[in-house]
PDB file of C-alpha atoms in Angstrom:
ATOM      1  CA  UNK T 115     -41.823 -36.127 -61.048  1.00 47.00           C
ATOM      2  CA  UNK T 116     -42.675 -38.337 -64.121  1.00 50.00           C
ATOM      3  CA  UNK T 117     -43.726 -40.814 -61.158  1.00 62.00           C
ATOM      4  CA  UNK T 118     -47.414 -42.187 -61.083  1.00 65.00           C
ATOM      5  CA  UNK T 119     -49.054 -40.667 -58.148  1.00 86.00           C
ATOM      6  CA  UNK T 120     -51.241 -42.842 -56.074  1.00 95.00           C
ATOM      7  CA  UNK T 121     -54.582 -42.643 -56.175  1.00 97.00           C
ATOM      8  CA  UNK T 122     -56.916 -44.282 -53.354  1.00 97.00           C
ATOM      9  CA  UNK T 123     -58.592 -47.696 -54.241  1.00 96.00           C
ATOM     10  CA  UNK T 124     -61.743 -48.457 -54.777  1.00 96.00           C
ATOM     11  CA  UNK T 125     -64.235 -48.157 -51.145  1.00 95.00           C
ATOM     12  CA  UNK T 126     -61.147 -46.285 -49.747  1.00 96.00           C
ATOM     13  CA  UNK T 127     -61.756 -43.729 -47.679  1.00 97.00           C
ATOM     14  CA  UNK T 128     -59.282 -40.481 -49.602  1.00 97.00           C
ATOM     15  CA  UNK T 129     -56.796 -37.392 -48.236  1.00 98.00           C
ATOM     16  CA  UNK T 130     -57.076 -34.260 -48.878  1.00 98.00           C
ATOM     17  CA  UNK T 131     -53.244 -34.835 -49.631  1.00 97.00           C
ATOM     18  CA  UNK T 132     -50.704 -37.422 -50.384  1.00 98.00           C
ATOM     19  CA  UNK T 133     -48.472 -38.100 -48.555  1.00 98.00           C
ATOM     20  CA  UNK T 134     -45.248 -39.490 -48.459  1.00 98.00           C
ATOM     21  CA  UNK T 135     -43.285 -42.011 -45.517  1.00 98.00           C
ATOM     22  CA  UNK T 136     -39.426 -41.360 -45.684  1.00 98.00           C
ATOM     23  CA  UNK T 137     -36.801 -42.467 -43.272  1.00 96.00           C
ATOM     24  CA  UNK T 138     -32.839 -41.900 -42.118  1.00 95.00           C
ATOM     25  CA  UNK T 139     -30.458 -43.201 -40.349  1.00 90.00           C
ATOM     26  CA  UNK T 140     -26.859 -41.213 -39.819  1.00 77.00           C
ATOM     27  CA  UNK T 141     -23.826 -41.821 -38.090  1.00 67.00           C
ATOM     28  CA  UNK T 142     -23.746 -39.532 -34.906  1.00 58.00           C
ATOM     29  CA  UNK T 143     -21.173 -36.711 -34.115  1.00 60.00           C
ATOM     30  CA  UNK T 144     -21.071 -35.743 -37.600  1.00 61.00           C
ATOM     31  CA  UNK T 145     -22.232 -33.184 -39.306  1.00 60.00           C
ATOM     32  CA  UNK T 146     -24.110 -34.205 -42.129  1.00 57.00           C
ATOM     33  CA  UNK T 147     -23.825 -32.325 -45.338  1.00 65.00           C
ATOM     34  CA  UNK T 148     -27.284 -31.765 -47.742  1.00 62.00           C
ATOM     35  CA  UNK T 149     -24.736 -33.957 -49.935  1.00 64.00           C
ATOM     36  CA  UNK T 150     -25.201 -36.489 -48.075  1.00 75.00           C
ATOM     37  CA  UNK T 151     -28.198 -36.279 -45.519  1.00 77.00           C
ATOM     38  CA  UNK T 152     -30.022 -36.612 -49.084  1.00 80.00           C
ATOM     39  CA  UNK T 153     -28.323 -39.961 -49.406  1.00 80.00           C
ATOM     40  CA  UNK T 154     -29.190 -41.199 -46.369  1.00 88.00           C
ATOM     41  CA  UNK T 155     -32.909 -40.654 -46.830  1.00 93.00           C
ATOM     42  CA  UNK T 156     -35.188 -43.015 -47.946  1.00 95.00           C
ATOM     43  CA  UNK T 157     -38.682 -43.283 -49.796  1.00 96.00           C
ATOM     44  CA  UNK T 158     -40.561 -46.104 -47.099  1.00 96.00           C
ATOM     45  CA  UNK T 159     -43.996 -45.352 -49.864  1.00 97.00           C
ATOM     46  CA  UNK T 160     -47.185 -42.923 -50.597  1.00 98.00           C
ATOM     47  CA  UNK T 161     -50.830 -43.115 -50.234  1.00 98.00           C
ATOM     48  CA  UNK T 162     -53.485 -41.270 -51.069  1.00 98.00           C
ATOM     49  CA  UNK T 163     -56.025 -43.394 -48.638  1.00 98.00           C
ATOM     50  CA  UNK T 164     -56.992 -43.497 -44.393  1.00 98.00           C
ATOM     51  CA  UNK T 165     -56.452 -47.157 -45.008  1.00 97.00           C
ATOM     52  CA  UNK T 166     -53.724 -47.233 -47.935  1.00 97.00           C
ATOM     53  CA  UNK T 167     -51.937 -44.777 -44.885  1.00 98.00           C
ATOM     54  CA  UNK T 168     -52.491 -47.865 -41.740  1.00 97.00           C
ATOM     55  CA  UNK T 169     -51.202 -50.423 -44.034  1.00 96.00           C
ATOM     56  CA  UNK T 170     -47.534 -48.625 -44.307  1.00 96.00           C
ATOM     57  CA  UNK T 171     -48.016 -47.283 -40.826  1.00 97.00           C
ATOM     58  CA  UNK T 172     -48.880 -50.896 -40.201  1.00 96.00           C
ATOM     59  CA  UNK T 173     -45.515 -52.142 -40.516  1.00 94.00           C
ATOM     60  CA  UNK T 174     -43.128 -49.826 -39.204  1.00 96.00           C
ATOM     61  CA  UNK T 175     -40.925 -49.931 -36.567  1.00 96.00           C
ATOM     62  CA  UNK T 176     -42.839 -47.882 -34.261  1.00 97.00           C
ATOM     63  CA  UNK T 177     -40.421 -44.900 -32.828  1.00 96.00           C
ATOM     64  CA  UNK T 178     -39.862 -45.731 -29.453  1.00 94.00           C
ATOM     65  CA  UNK T 179     -38.351 -48.941 -30.496  1.00 95.00           C
ATOM     66  CA  UNK T 180     -35.925 -46.946 -33.135  1.00 92.00           C
ATOM     67  CA  UNK T 181     -32.061 -47.023 -31.950  1.00 85.00           C
ATOM     68  CA  UNK T 182     -29.237 -44.867 -32.588  1.00 85.00           C
ATOM     69  CA  UNK T 183     -30.117 -41.541 -34.616  1.00 91.00           C
ATOM     70  CA  UNK T 184     -33.562 -42.463 -37.152  1.00 95.00           C
ATOM     71  CA  UNK T 185     -35.725 -40.448 -37.936  1.00 96.00           C
ATOM     72  CA  UNK T 186     -39.333 -40.749 -39.799  1.00 98.00           C
ATOM     73  CA  UNK T 187     -40.827 -38.145 -41.474  1.00 98.00           C
ATOM     74  CA  UNK T 188     -43.907 -37.676 -43.504  1.00 98.00           C
ATOM     75  CA  UNK T 189     -44.412 -35.487 -45.921  1.00 98.00           C
ATOM     76  CA  UNK T 190     -47.153 -34.260 -48.781  1.00 98.00           C
ATOM     77  CA  UNK T 191     -45.851 -35.773 -52.159  1.00 97.00           C
ATOM     78  CA  UNK T 192     -43.644 -33.947 -53.891  1.00 96.00           C
ATOM     79  CA  UNK T 193     -41.667 -32.391 -51.247  1.00 97.00           C
ATOM     80  CA  UNK T 194     -38.782 -33.234 -49.884  1.00 96.00           C
ATOM     81  CA  UNK T 195     -37.920 -33.941 -46.116  1.00 96.00           C
ATOM     82  CA  UNK T 196     -35.042 -31.294 -46.592  1.00 94.00           C
ATOM     83  CA  UNK T 197     -34.730 -27.393 -46.174  1.00 91.00           C
ATOM     84  CA  UNK T 198     -34.033 -26.701 -49.637  1.00 91.00           C
ATOM     85  CA  UNK T 199     -37.382 -27.765 -51.116  1.00 95.00           C
ATOM     86  CA  UNK T 200     -39.144 -25.151 -52.302  1.00 96.00           C
ATOM     87  CA  UNK T 201     -42.425 -25.743 -50.417  1.00 97.00           C
ATOM     88  CA  UNK T 202     -40.244 -25.760 -47.526  1.00 96.00           C
ATOM     89  CA  UNK T 203     -37.463 -23.150 -48.148  1.00 94.00           C
ATOM     90  CA  UNK T 204     -39.083 -20.090 -46.205  1.00 96.00           C
ATOM     91  CA  UNK T 205     -40.823 -22.350 -43.458  1.00 98.00           C
ATOM     92  CA  UNK T 206     -40.188 -22.736 -40.446  1.00 98.00           C
ATOM     93  CA  UNK T 207     -41.072 -26.154 -37.851  1.00 98.00           C
ATOM     94  CA  UNK T 208     -42.047 -26.271 -34.249  1.00 98.00           C
ATOM     95  CA  UNK T 209     -39.846 -28.794 -32.584  1.00 98.00           C
ATOM     96  CA  UNK T 210     -41.157 -30.818 -29.579  1.00 97.00           C
ATOM     97  CA  UNK T 211     -38.292 -31.739 -27.242  1.00 96.00           C
ATOM     98  CA  UNK T 212     -39.695 -35.254 -25.388  1.00 94.00           C
ATOM     99  CA  UNK T 213     -38.795 -37.670 -22.914  1.00 91.00           C
ATOM    100  CA  UNK T 214     -37.991 -41.393 -23.843  1.00 93.00           C
ATOM    101  CA  UNK T 215     -41.263 -43.395 -23.382  1.00 94.00           C
ATOM    102  CA  UNK T 216     -43.722 -40.240 -24.901  1.00 94.00           C
ATOM    103  CA  UNK T 217     -42.646 -40.735 -28.857  1.00 96.00           C
ATOM    104  CA  UNK T 218     -44.598 -43.797 -30.391  1.00 97.00           C
ATOM    105  CA  UNK T 219     -48.054 -42.292 -28.983  1.00 96.00           C
ATOM    106  CA  UNK T 220     -47.364 -38.237 -29.756  1.00 97.00           C
ATOM    107  CA  UNK T 221     -46.149 -39.098 -32.732  1.00 98.00           C
ATOM    108  CA  UNK T 222     -49.346 -41.305 -33.584  1.00 98.00           C
ATOM    109  CA  UNK T 223     -51.015 -37.914 -32.789  1.00 98.00           C
ATOM    110  CA  UNK T 224     -49.802 -35.521 -34.357  1.00 98.00           C
ATOM    111  CA  UNK T 225     -49.451 -37.709 -37.894  1.00 98.00           C
ATOM    112  CA  UNK T 226     -53.343 -38.366 -37.410  1.00 98.00           C
ATOM    113  CA  UNK T 227     -53.480 -34.567 -37.150  1.00 98.00           C
ATOM    114  CA  UNK T 228     -52.360 -33.730 -39.926  1.00 98.00           C
ATOM    115  CA  UNK T 229     -53.807 -36.593 -42.111  1.00 98.00           C
ATOM    116  CA  UNK T 230     -56.626 -35.512 -40.656  1.00 98.00           C
ATOM    117  CA  UNK T 231     -56.897 -31.767 -41.670  1.00 98.00           C
ATOM    118  CA  UNK T 232     -57.002 -30.808 -38.193  1.00 98.00           C
ATOM    119  CA  UNK T 233     -54.700 -27.852 -38.017  1.00 98.00           C
ATOM    120  CA  UNK T 234     -56.833 -26.059 -40.502  1.00 96.00           C
ATOM    121  CA  UNK T 235     -54.058 -23.308 -42.245  1.00 97.00           C
ATOM    122  CA  UNK T 236     -54.916 -24.113 -45.722  1.00 95.00           C
ATOM    123  CA  UNK T 237     -52.142 -25.394 -47.258  1.00 96.00           C
ATOM    124  CA  UNK T 238     -49.526 -24.371 -44.782  1.00 98.00           C
ATOM    125  CA  UNK T 239     -48.441 -27.785 -43.315  1.00 98.00           C
ATOM    126  CA  UNK T 240     -45.162 -29.351 -45.252  1.00 98.00           C
ATOM    127  CA  UNK T 241     -45.124 -32.337 -43.520  1.00 98.00           C
ATOM    128  CA  UNK T 242     -44.032 -33.742 -40.265  1.00 98.00           C
ATOM    129  CA  UNK T 243     -40.893 -35.511 -38.260  1.00 98.00           C
ATOM    130  CA  UNK T 244     -39.814 -37.808 -35.667  1.00 98.00           C
ATOM    131  CA  UNK T 245     -36.606 -37.895 -34.654  1.00 97.00           C
ATOM    132  CA  UNK T 246     -34.860 -40.872 -32.624  1.00 96.00           C
ATOM    133  CA  UNK T 247     -31.535 -39.423 -30.006  1.00 93.00           C
ATOM    134  CA  UNK T 248     -30.527 -40.421 -26.837  1.00 90.00           C
ATOM    135  CA  UNK T 249     -31.326 -38.635 -24.592  1.00 92.00           C
ATOM    136  CA  UNK T 250     -34.149 -37.531 -25.861  1.00 94.00           C
ATOM    137  CA  UNK T 251     -36.576 -37.510 -28.548  1.00 96.00           C
ATOM    138  CA  UNK T 252     -38.443 -34.830 -30.960  1.00 97.00           C
ATOM    139  CA  UNK T 253     -41.358 -34.172 -33.219  1.00 98.00           C
ATOM    140  CA  UNK T 254     -41.881 -31.429 -35.611  1.00 98.00           C
ATOM    141  CA  UNK T 255     -43.408 -30.222 -38.065  1.00 98.00           C
ATOM    142  CA  UNK T 256     -43.135 -27.960 -40.889  1.00 98.00           C
ATOM    143  CA  UNK T 257     -44.585 -25.391 -42.704  1.00 98.00           C
ATOM    144  CA  UNK T 258     -44.374 -23.053 -45.431  1.00 98.00           C
ATOM    145  CA  UNK T 259     -43.663 -19.634 -44.353  1.00 98.00           C
ATOM    146  CA  UNK T 260     -42.515 -18.468 -41.354  1.00 98.00           C
ATOM    147  CA  UNK T 261     -43.054 -14.978 -41.376  1.00 97.00           C
ATOM    148  CA  UNK T 262     -46.731 -15.979 -41.360  1.00 97.00           C
ATOM    149  CA  UNK T 263     -47.239 -15.515 -37.491  1.00 97.00           C
ATOM    150  CA  UNK T 264     -51.410 -16.159 -37.806  1.00 98.00           C
ATOM    151  CA  UNK T 265     -50.714 -19.385 -38.850  1.00 98.00           C
ATOM    152  CA  UNK T 266     -47.474 -20.818 -37.046  1.00 98.00           C
ATOM    153  CA  UNK T 267     -49.659 -19.968 -33.518  1.00 97.00           C
ATOM    154  CA  UNK T 268     -52.591 -21.810 -34.889  1.00 98.00           C
ATOM    155  CA  UNK T 269     -50.667 -24.927 -35.669  1.00 98.00           C
ATOM    156  CA  UNK T 270     -48.748 -24.272 -32.713  1.00 96.00           C
ATOM    157  CA  UNK T 271     -52.369 -24.467 -30.401  1.00 95.00           C
ATOM    158  CA  UNK T 272     -53.161 -27.290 -32.953  1.00 96.00           C
ATOM    159  CA  UNK T 273     -49.871 -29.352 -31.209  1.00 96.00           C
ATOM    160  CA  UNK T 274     -50.612 -28.797 -28.117  1.00 94.00           C
ATOM    161  CA  UNK T 275     -54.540 -30.371 -27.709  1.00 94.00           C
ATOM    162  CA  UNK T 276     -53.979 -33.125 -30.043  1.00 96.00           C
ATOM    163  CA  UNK T 277     -50.857 -34.354 -28.744  1.00 95.00           C
ATOM    164  CA  UNK T 278     -52.428 -33.382 -25.009  1.00 88.00           C
ATOM    165  CA  UNK T 279     -48.769 -32.439 -23.653  1.00 83.00           C
ATOM    166  CA  UNK T 280     -47.570 -31.954 -20.636  1.00 78.00           C
ATOM    167  CA  UNK T 281     -48.685 -28.243 -19.391  1.00 78.00           C
ATOM    168  CA  UNK T 282     -44.818 -27.526 -19.237  1.00 83.00           C
ATOM    169  CA  UNK T 283     -44.010 -28.707 -22.083  1.00 87.00           C
ATOM    170  CA  UNK T 284     -41.210 -26.497 -24.668  1.00 90.00           C
ATOM    171  CA  UNK T 285     -42.917 -26.070 -27.988  1.00 95.00           C
ATOM    172  CA  UNK T 286     -39.939 -24.041 -29.889  1.00 96.00           C
ATOM    173  CA  UNK T 287     -40.533 -22.526 -33.280  1.00 97.00           C
ATOM    174  CA  UNK T 288     -36.731 -22.570 -35.517  1.00 96.00           C
ATOM    175  CA  UNK T 289     -37.232 -21.045 -39.041  1.00 96.00           C
ATOM    176  CA  UNK T 290     -35.079 -23.604 -41.915  1.00 93.00           C
ATOM    177  CA  UNK T 291     -32.781 -20.323 -42.610  1.00 88.00           C
ATOM    178  CA  UNK T 292     -31.748 -20.061 -38.334  1.00 86.00           C
ATOM    179  CA  UNK T 293     -30.822 -23.780 -39.239  1.00 84.00           C
ATOM    180  CA  UNK T 294     -28.911 -23.888 -42.505  1.00 80.00           C
ATOM    181  CA  UNK T 295     -27.082 -21.256 -40.926  1.00 82.00           C
ATOM    182  CA  UNK T 296     -26.698 -22.659 -37.644  1.00 79.00           C
ATOM    183  CA  UNK T 297     -25.524 -25.981 -39.407  1.00 78.00           C
ATOM    184  CA  UNK T 298     -23.315 -24.152 -42.120  1.00 79.00           C
ATOM    185  CA  UNK T 299     -21.400 -23.573 -38.540  1.00 81.00           C
ATOM    186  CA  UNK T 300     -20.372 -26.845 -37.938  1.00 79.00           C
ATOM    187  CA  UNK T 301     -19.539 -28.477 -41.409  1.00 67.00           C
ATOM    188  CA  UNK T 302     -18.353 -25.408 -44.091  1.00 58.00           C
TER     189      UNK T 302
ATOM    190  CA  UNK H 106     -63.120 -25.528 -51.787  1.00 70.00           C
ATOM    191  CA  UNK H 107     -64.182 -28.810 -49.523  1.00 87.00           C
ATOM    192  CA  UNK H 108     -61.319 -29.709 -47.061  1.00 94.00           C
ATOM    193  CA  UNK H 109     -61.282 -33.683 -46.022  1.00 97.00           C
ATOM    194  CA  UNK H 110     -61.220 -33.686 -42.247  1.00 98.00           C
ATOM    195  CA  UNK H 111     -61.159 -36.756 -40.680  1.00 98.00           C
ATOM    196  CA  UNK H 112     -60.999 -36.716 -36.166  1.00 97.00           C
ATOM    197  CA  UNK H 113     -58.374 -39.037 -34.397  1.00 97.00           C
ATOM    198  CA  UNK H 114     -61.250 -41.500 -33.676  1.00 96.00           C
ATOM    199  CA  UNK H 115     -62.636 -42.129 -37.350  1.00 97.00           C
ATOM    200  CA  UNK H 116     -58.806 -42.311 -38.364  1.00 98.00           C
ATOM    201  CA  UNK H 117     -58.520 -45.167 -35.959  1.00 97.00           C
ATOM    202  CA  UNK H 118     -61.545 -47.190 -36.802  1.00 96.00           C
ATOM    203  CA  UNK H 119     -60.681 -47.002 -40.200  1.00 95.00           C
ATOM    204  CA  UNK H 120     -57.751 -49.325 -38.849  1.00 93.00           C
ATOM    205  CA  UNK H 121     -59.262 -52.570 -37.937  1.00 72.00           C
ATOM    206  CA  UNK H 122     -62.196 -51.641 -41.498  1.00 56.00           C
ATOM    207  CA  UNK H 123     -62.273 -55.195 -43.460  1.00 55.00           C
ATOM    208  CA  UNK H 124     -60.833 -52.804 -46.069  1.00 51.00           C
ATOM    209  CA  UNK H 125     -57.448 -51.888 -44.499  1.00 43.00           C
ATOM    210  CA  UNK H 126     -57.175 -55.522 -44.667  1.00 43.00           C
TER     211      UNK H 126
END
């Protein structure tokens, strides 16, 4: 990318990685092709420090207040929130389905854990997504190597700890290659 | 190398610090 990477301001607390916020919204019921998915996703902005993160986040709508079929994505700078990105194509994600009312708190806890490097899995984390839907909301965290079971187990255990979820919450791991196969059956 | 690790409480504390405004 030709774009200049953001840097922490004077006296600010640097993050281990720079991140970019994205937003997407689509008409429900219609499976998005890769192209229209890329057209629907908008960059909000990038940050390099804790303070810069709060400047974005404090002005963003809470996921629980979004309507319709919307997603916030927070990915490391340079990684597109798409299965096809080089950082994601061998990867997968942990998915947690949430009943309505929990998304804002869970999303905040999830991204604070990611920005603060709480997962302890080296370079493996790619980003996180909150998806607002009609019946339920979904949060997910994406990592680079779906086949690395030690990493995916560690991510799962950290999620349980930082999200403080009810014990009966179901967590599901999905590889992106499976997600691509599934969408191809819907949108040939 | 060293990793920059912050817990939730620290990050929340930076939200209201003067430098964040």
